[in-house]
Short mmCIF file of C-alpha atoms in Angstrom, two decimals:
data_model
loop_
_atom_site.label_atom_id
_atom_site.label_comp_id
_atom_site.label_asym_id
_atom_site.label_seq_id
_atom_site.Cartn_x
_atom_site.Cartn_y
_atom_site.Cartn_z
CA MET A 10 75.98 84.12 107.87
CA VAL A 11 74.76 85.51 104.54
CA GLY A 12 70.99 86.04 104.46
CA ARG A 13 70.30 86.14 108.20
CA LYS A 14 71.32 88.05 111.27
CA VAL A 15 74.21 86.74 113.35
CA SER A 16 72.87 85.22 116.57
CA ILE A 17 74.34 84.82 120.03
CA ALA A 18 74.28 81.06 119.41
CA ASP A 19 76.43 81.52 116.27
CA ILE A 20 79.00 83.47 118.24
CA ALA A 21 78.95 80.98 121.12
CA THR A 22 79.65 78.13 118.69
CA ALA A 23 82.50 80.03 116.98
CA ALA A 24 84.07 81.06 120.29
CA GLY A 25 83.58 77.72 122.02
CA VAL A 26 81.67 79.19 124.97
CA SER A 27 78.10 79.18 126.25
CA THR A 28 75.39 81.52 125.02
CA ALA A 29 75.21 82.94 128.56
CA THR A 30 78.88 83.92 128.32
CA VAL A 31 78.31 85.63 124.98
CA ASP A 32 75.33 87.50 126.42
CA ARG A 33 77.37 88.70 129.39
CA VAL A 34 80.20 89.95 127.14
CA LEU A 35 78.04 91.71 124.55
CA ASN A 36 75.86 93.35 127.16
CA ARG A 37 78.79 94.27 129.43
CA ARG A 38 77.51 92.42 132.49
CA GLY A 39 80.97 91.33 133.65
CA GLY A 40 81.91 88.08 135.32
CA VAL A 41 83.75 86.70 132.26
CA SER A 42 87.46 85.97 132.14
CA ALA A 43 89.60 88.22 129.93
CA MET A 44 90.57 85.26 127.73
CA LYS A 45 86.97 84.28 127.06
CA GLU A 46 86.00 87.90 126.46
CA ASP A 47 88.68 88.21 123.78
CA ARG A 48 87.44 85.00 122.12
CA VAL A 49 83.83 86.20 122.11
CA LEU A 50 84.70 89.61 120.66
CA ALA A 51 86.97 88.06 118.03
CA ALA A 52 84.22 85.63 116.97
CA ALA A 53 81.64 88.43 116.85
CA ARG A 54 83.90 90.51 114.60
CA LEU A 55 84.66 87.54 112.37
CA LEU A 56 80.96 86.76 111.94
CA GLY A 57 80.10 90.40 111.29
CA MET A 58 78.17 91.45 114.38
CA ASP A 59 78.74 95.17 114.06
CA ARG A 60 77.67 96.07 117.56
CA ALA A 61 80.66 94.11 118.92
CA LEU A 62 83.20 96.13 116.96
CA ASP A 63 83.08 99.17 119.22
CA ARG A 64 83.15 97.17 122.42
CA PRO A 65 86.50 98.02 124.05
CA PRO A 66 88.22 94.96 125.53
CA SER A 67 88.55 95.09 129.30
CA ARG A 68 91.90 93.30 129.39
CA THR A 69 94.98 95.39 128.57
CA LEU A 70 97.42 93.67 126.22
CA ARG A 71 101.08 94.36 127.02
CA ILE A 72 103.19 94.29 123.85
CA ALA A 73 106.99 94.40 123.96
CA VAL A 74 108.80 96.26 121.18
CA LEU A 75 112.51 95.67 120.51
CA ILE A 76 114.19 98.28 118.27
CA GLN A 77 117.45 100.22 118.20
CA PRO A 78 117.78 103.50 120.14
CA PRO A 79 116.53 106.71 118.46
CA ALA A 80 120.12 107.71 117.64
CA ASN A 81 119.44 105.61 114.55
CA PRO A 82 117.02 107.89 112.63
CA PHE A 83 115.17 104.99 111.00
CA HIS A 84 114.44 103.41 114.36
CA ALA A 85 113.38 106.80 115.69
CA ALA A 86 110.83 106.86 112.85
CA LEU A 87 109.65 103.35 113.76
CA ARG A 88 109.12 104.53 117.35
CA GLU A 89 107.17 107.54 116.11
CA GLY A 90 104.98 105.25 114.01
CA LEU A 91 104.33 102.92 116.93
CA ASP A 92 103.37 105.81 119.21
CA LEU A 93 101.03 107.17 116.54
CA ALA A 94 99.43 103.78 115.95
CA ALA A 95 98.93 103.27 119.69
CA ARG A 96 96.94 106.51 119.78
CA ILE A 97 94.94 105.69 116.64
CA TYR A 98 94.00 102.26 117.98
CA ALA A 99 93.56 103.19 121.63
CA ALA A 100 90.22 101.35 121.62
CA PHE A 101 92.09 98.04 121.26
CA ASN A 102 93.49 98.55 124.79
CA MET A 103 97.07 97.64 123.85
CA GLN A 104 100.09 99.11 125.63
CA PHE A 105 103.53 99.09 124.01
CA PHE A 106 106.74 98.80 126.00
CA VAL A 107 109.83 99.77 123.98
CA HIS A 108 113.18 98.15 124.78
CA HIS A 109 116.28 99.44 122.98
CA ILE A 110 118.67 96.81 121.65
CA ASP A 111 122.26 96.91 120.42
CA PRO A 112 122.58 95.22 116.99
CA LYS A 113 126.23 94.40 117.80
CA ASN A 114 125.18 92.34 120.83
CA PRO A 115 123.10 89.39 119.58
CA ALA A 116 123.54 87.51 122.84
CA GLY A 117 122.06 90.48 124.70
CA ILE A 118 119.15 90.69 122.24
CA ALA A 119 118.44 86.98 122.68
CA ALA A 120 118.42 87.43 126.47
CA THR A 121 115.97 90.34 126.14
CA VAL A 122 113.71 88.26 123.90
CA ARG A 123 113.65 85.49 126.51
CA GLU A 124 112.61 88.04 129.14
CA CYS A 125 109.52 88.95 127.09
CA HIS A 126 107.56 85.87 128.19
CA ALA A 127 105.49 88.02 130.59
CA TYR A 128 104.13 90.11 127.69
CA ASN A 129 101.19 89.29 125.42
CA GLY A 130 103.12 89.84 122.19
CA LEU A 131 106.43 90.96 120.70
CA ILE A 132 107.25 93.29 117.80
CA ILE A 133 110.95 93.13 116.93
CA THR A 134 113.42 94.67 114.47
CA SER A 135 116.60 92.66 114.87
CA PRO A 136 119.65 91.10 113.22
CA ASP A 137 119.21 87.54 111.99
CA ASP A 138 121.46 85.66 114.41
CA GLY A 139 121.10 82.04 115.47
CA ARG A 140 120.83 82.90 119.17
CA ILE A 141 118.11 85.47 118.48
CA ARG A 142 116.33 83.09 116.13
CA GLU A 143 116.17 80.34 118.76
CA ALA A 144 115.00 82.77 121.44
CA ILE A 145 112.18 84.04 119.19
CA LYS A 146 111.26 80.48 118.23
CA ALA A 147 110.86 79.50 121.89
CA LEU A 148 108.90 82.66 122.71
CA SER A 149 106.58 82.31 119.70
CA ARG A 150 105.22 79.08 121.17
CA THR A 151 103.53 81.11 123.90
CA ILE A 152 102.92 84.61 122.48
CA PRO A 153 102.61 86.01 118.93
CA VAL A 154 105.73 87.60 117.43
CA VAL A 155 105.77 90.10 114.54
CA THR A 156 109.06 90.95 112.85
CA LEU A 157 109.18 94.54 111.61
CA ALA A 158 111.20 96.18 108.78
CA THR A 159 113.60 93.21 108.51
CA ASP A 160 112.82 89.53 108.96
CA VAL A 161 114.46 86.76 111.02
CA ALA A 162 114.40 83.54 109.00
CA GLY A 163 112.88 80.41 110.51
CA CYS A 164 112.09 82.00 113.86
CA GLY A 165 108.46 80.91 114.09
CA ARG A 166 107.12 84.45 113.96
CA ALA A 167 103.45 84.93 113.17
CA ALA A 168 103.99 87.62 110.52
CA TYR A 169 106.60 89.88 108.91
CA ILE A 170 105.76 93.49 108.09
CA GLY A 171 108.27 95.23 105.85
CA PRO A 172 109.62 95.66 102.35
CA ASP A 173 110.86 93.12 99.85
CA ASP A 174 114.50 94.06 100.38
CA HIS A 175 115.76 91.99 97.45
CA LYS A 176 113.53 94.05 95.18
CA SER A 177 114.72 97.25 96.90
CA GLY A 178 118.32 96.26 96.16
CA ARG A 179 117.47 95.67 92.51
CA VAL A 180 115.86 99.11 92.32
CA ALA A 181 119.01 100.64 93.83
CA GLY A 182 121.20 98.79 91.32
CA ASP A 183 119.06 99.93 88.42
CA LEU A 184 119.30 103.53 89.60
CA MET A 185 123.07 103.25 90.00
CA GLY A 186 123.48 101.90 86.47
CA LEU A 187 121.27 104.66 85.04
CA PHE A 188 123.16 107.39 86.90
CA LEU A 189 126.59 106.10 85.83
CA ARG A 190 125.46 105.49 82.23
CA GLN A 191 127.51 103.48 79.74
CA GLU A 192 130.89 104.29 81.26
CA GLY A 193 129.93 102.55 84.51
CA GLY A 194 132.50 102.42 87.26
CA ARG A 195 133.78 100.81 90.44
CA LEU A 196 131.21 100.56 93.24
CA LEU A 197 131.28 100.32 97.02
CA ILE A 198 128.53 98.82 99.20
CA VAL A 199 128.35 100.17 102.76
CA ALA A 200 126.20 97.98 105.04
CA GLY A 201 125.37 98.18 108.71
CA SER A 202 125.67 94.44 109.25
CA ARG A 203 125.29 91.41 107.05
CA ASP A 204 123.64 89.75 110.05
CA ILE A 205 120.59 91.90 109.26
CA THR A 206 118.42 90.03 106.78
CA GLY A 207 117.35 93.19 104.96
CA HIS A 208 120.95 94.25 104.37
CA ARG A 209 121.90 90.85 102.93
CA GLN A 210 118.87 90.87 100.66
CA ARG A 211 119.51 94.43 99.46
CA GLU A 212 123.10 93.54 98.64
CA ALA A 213 122.03 90.41 96.77
CA GLY A 214 119.43 92.29 94.72
CA PHE A 215 121.87 95.08 93.92
CA ARG A 216 124.58 92.64 92.77
CA GLN A 217 122.07 90.67 90.73
CA ILE A 218 120.83 93.52 88.56
CA ILE A 219 124.30 95.03 88.17
CA ALA A 220 125.45 91.67 86.78
CA GLU A 221 122.37 91.37 84.54
CA ARG A 222 122.23 94.84 83.03
CA TYR A 223 125.34 96.93 83.73
CA PRO A 224 128.54 95.11 82.70
CA ALA A 225 130.59 98.31 83.02
CA CYS A 226 129.78 98.52 86.76
CA HIS A 227 131.71 96.44 89.28
CA VAL A 228 131.17 95.98 93.04
CA MET A 229 134.65 96.16 94.56
CA ALA A 230 133.90 95.68 98.26
CA VAL A 231 131.25 95.49 100.95
CA LEU A 232 132.11 97.38 104.13
CA GLU A 233 130.24 96.94 107.43
CA THR A 234 129.82 99.72 109.98
CA GLY A 235 128.12 97.95 112.88
CA GLU A 236 125.22 100.38 112.39
CA GLU A 237 127.42 103.24 113.66
CA GLN A 238 127.00 106.53 111.81
CA ALA A 239 130.55 107.82 112.29
CA ALA A 240 132.01 104.49 111.16
CA ALA A 241 130.30 104.90 107.79
CA GLY A 242 132.32 108.07 107.10
CA ARG A 243 135.57 106.47 108.25
CA VAL A 244 135.31 103.32 106.12
CA VAL A 245 134.35 105.34 103.03
CA GLU A 246 137.27 107.74 103.45
CA VAL A 247 139.73 104.86 103.79
CA ALA A 248 138.25 103.05 100.77
CA PHE A 249 138.40 106.12 98.50
CA ARG A 250 141.99 106.88 99.52
CA GLN A 251 142.93 103.31 98.65
CA ASP A 252 140.90 103.22 95.42
CA PRO A 253 140.45 106.67 93.84
CA ALA A 254 138.68 105.06 90.86
CA LEU A 255 135.52 104.42 92.91
CA ARG A 256 132.51 106.15 91.38
CA GLY A 257 129.45 104.96 93.28
CA ILE A 258 128.31 104.07 96.80
CA TYR A 259 125.29 101.95 97.65
CA HIS A 260 124.61 102.73 101.29
CA LEU A 261 122.27 100.45 103.23
CA SER A 262 122.18 101.78 106.77
CA ALA A 263 123.01 104.64 109.18
CA GLY A 264 125.62 107.29 108.39
CA ALA A 265 124.69 109.11 105.17
CA GLY A 266 125.82 112.43 106.63
CA PRO A 267 129.30 111.21 107.60
CA ILE A 268 129.71 109.61 104.15
CA VAL A 269 128.90 112.92 102.46
CA ALA A 270 131.30 114.74 104.79
CA ALA A 271 134.10 112.26 104.03
CA LEU A 272 133.69 112.70 100.29
CA GLN A 273 133.65 116.48 100.69
CA ARG A 274 136.98 116.32 102.52
CA LEU A 275 138.41 114.25 99.68
CA GLY A 276 136.98 116.50 96.98
CA ARG A 277 135.05 113.52 95.58
CA LEU A 278 131.45 114.46 96.30
CA ALA A 279 130.67 115.95 92.88
CA ASP A 280 131.81 112.88 90.92
CA THR A 281 130.42 110.13 93.20
CA VAL A 282 126.89 108.73 92.98
CA ILE A 283 125.42 107.92 96.41
CA ILE A 284 122.21 105.91 96.66
CA THR A 285 120.81 105.14 100.11
CA HIS A 286 117.65 104.12 101.97
CA GLU A 287 115.16 105.77 104.36
CA LEU A 288 114.09 109.37 103.85
CA THR A 289 114.96 110.74 107.29
CA GLU A 290 115.03 114.51 107.73
CA ASP A 291 118.83 114.74 107.41
CA ARG A 292 118.74 112.68 104.22
CA ARG A 293 115.93 114.80 102.85
CA ARG A 294 118.19 117.87 103.27
CA LEU A 295 121.14 116.10 101.64
CA LEU A 296 118.95 114.96 98.78
CA LYS A 297 117.55 118.44 98.16
CA ALA A 298 121.11 119.79 98.16
CA ARG A 299 121.99 117.07 95.61
CA ARG A 300 124.60 115.51 97.88
CA LEU A 301 122.70 112.22 97.49
CA ALA A 302 121.53 110.96 94.10
CA ALA A 303 118.49 109.01 95.32
CA VAL A 304 116.81 107.71 98.47
CA ILE A 305 114.65 104.58 98.54
CA ASP A 306 112.15 104.85 101.38
CA GLN A 307 110.27 101.96 103.00
CA GLN A 308 107.78 104.14 104.89
CA PRO A 309 108.57 103.27 108.53
CA LEU A 310 105.50 105.08 109.90
CA LEU A 311 103.25 102.89 107.75
CA GLU A 312 105.17 99.73 108.65
CA ALA A 313 104.87 100.45 112.37
CA ARG A 314 101.13 101.06 112.06
CA MET A 315 100.66 97.83 110.13
CA ALA A 316 102.63 95.91 112.78
CA VAL A 317 100.25 97.24 115.44
CA GLU A 318 97.25 96.28 113.29
CA THR A 319 98.69 92.79 112.77
CA MET A 320 99.21 92.32 116.50
CA ALA A 321 95.62 93.43 117.10
CA LYS A 322 94.41 90.88 114.51
CA LEU A 323 96.48 88.13 116.14
CA HIS A 324 94.65 88.84 119.41
CA GLY A 325 91.23 89.07 117.78
CA ARG A 326 90.88 92.78 118.42
CA MET A 327 90.76 93.76 114.77
CA ALA A 328 89.00 92.01 111.92
CA GLY A 329 91.03 90.46 109.11
CA GLU A 330 93.78 87.95 108.55
CA ALA A 331 97.04 88.46 110.42
CA ALA A 332 99.33 87.77 107.48
CA SER A 333 102.78 88.96 106.43
CA VAL A 334 102.73 92.11 104.31
CA ALA A 335 105.38 93.28 101.82
CA THR A 336 105.14 97.06 102.06
CA ASP A 337 105.74 99.32 99.08
CA ILE A 338 108.87 101.40 98.58
CA GLN A 339 109.13 104.95 97.22
CA ILE A 340 111.96 106.51 95.21
CA PHE A 341 112.92 110.09 96.07
CA LEU A 342 115.14 112.39 94.00
CA ALA A 343 116.05 116.00 94.67
CA GLU A 344 112.90 117.31 93.01
CA ASN A 345 110.39 115.29 95.04
CA ALA A 346 112.18 115.05 98.40
#
């Protein structure tokens, strides 16, 4: 439409409706179905009719959100980001309904996904399990699905919003090698669950750069905690009692506090390098106190906002392409925590 003003006829052609329908929508005369109204407003935005941008949609979109309970600090931050984004984009008339899921119960998550057919969209942070994948694939045929913070491979989702976890793992491995210097040491990886795509990718990236650049460092074991904070402390204490030569921990999930407490009990905190993810408030305190060596943060508030924006784009309520986005990571040390 360069060089001339966008016309009602242009919008009608793009939306596949009559010019009378476009006129009724743009001039708020009513009598148009919610589906056609969304199509008209989306076409007007796409073609650059500015006066359509502030037109609030009359139909409320109901978006389901599946995340872990707020006992997991990272998921609490995701919830905070979603609530903030809902307020920022109130004009899009989207309501978000949060359902808490148990990462140790993939069958239950799959059942919850199947129950989301009555919603207009789904935002989900979930393990990558075959049952969940198939449930999302079936649901994505009828409503748009956005995976958030960690992806589910081959599920038919419309977009993924989150970090490149393989790259994050490489960053963690590089930091570990730099902290341990030439003498290196024996390393432990503590994951929530290898069923979570992000955890698998972080582990793979970490192992890759350790093998490439730090021959004196050796990953001895990967321990899973089921995303339980207390379990992280227990598995680390057992591992260090069995192998006192351990010198570094790469921690991927919940439970940084219990890990620090376990090493304090063993008198091993001062000579153990701990690198973890997500700058929650408790980890910020541990980092400032130099109990943790480094925290790699994926900015959950930003990710949640971008997921809301992507869902709005998928429904034509925000201009722009609804594409997957690899969000940036930030490295925090004691001095910038």
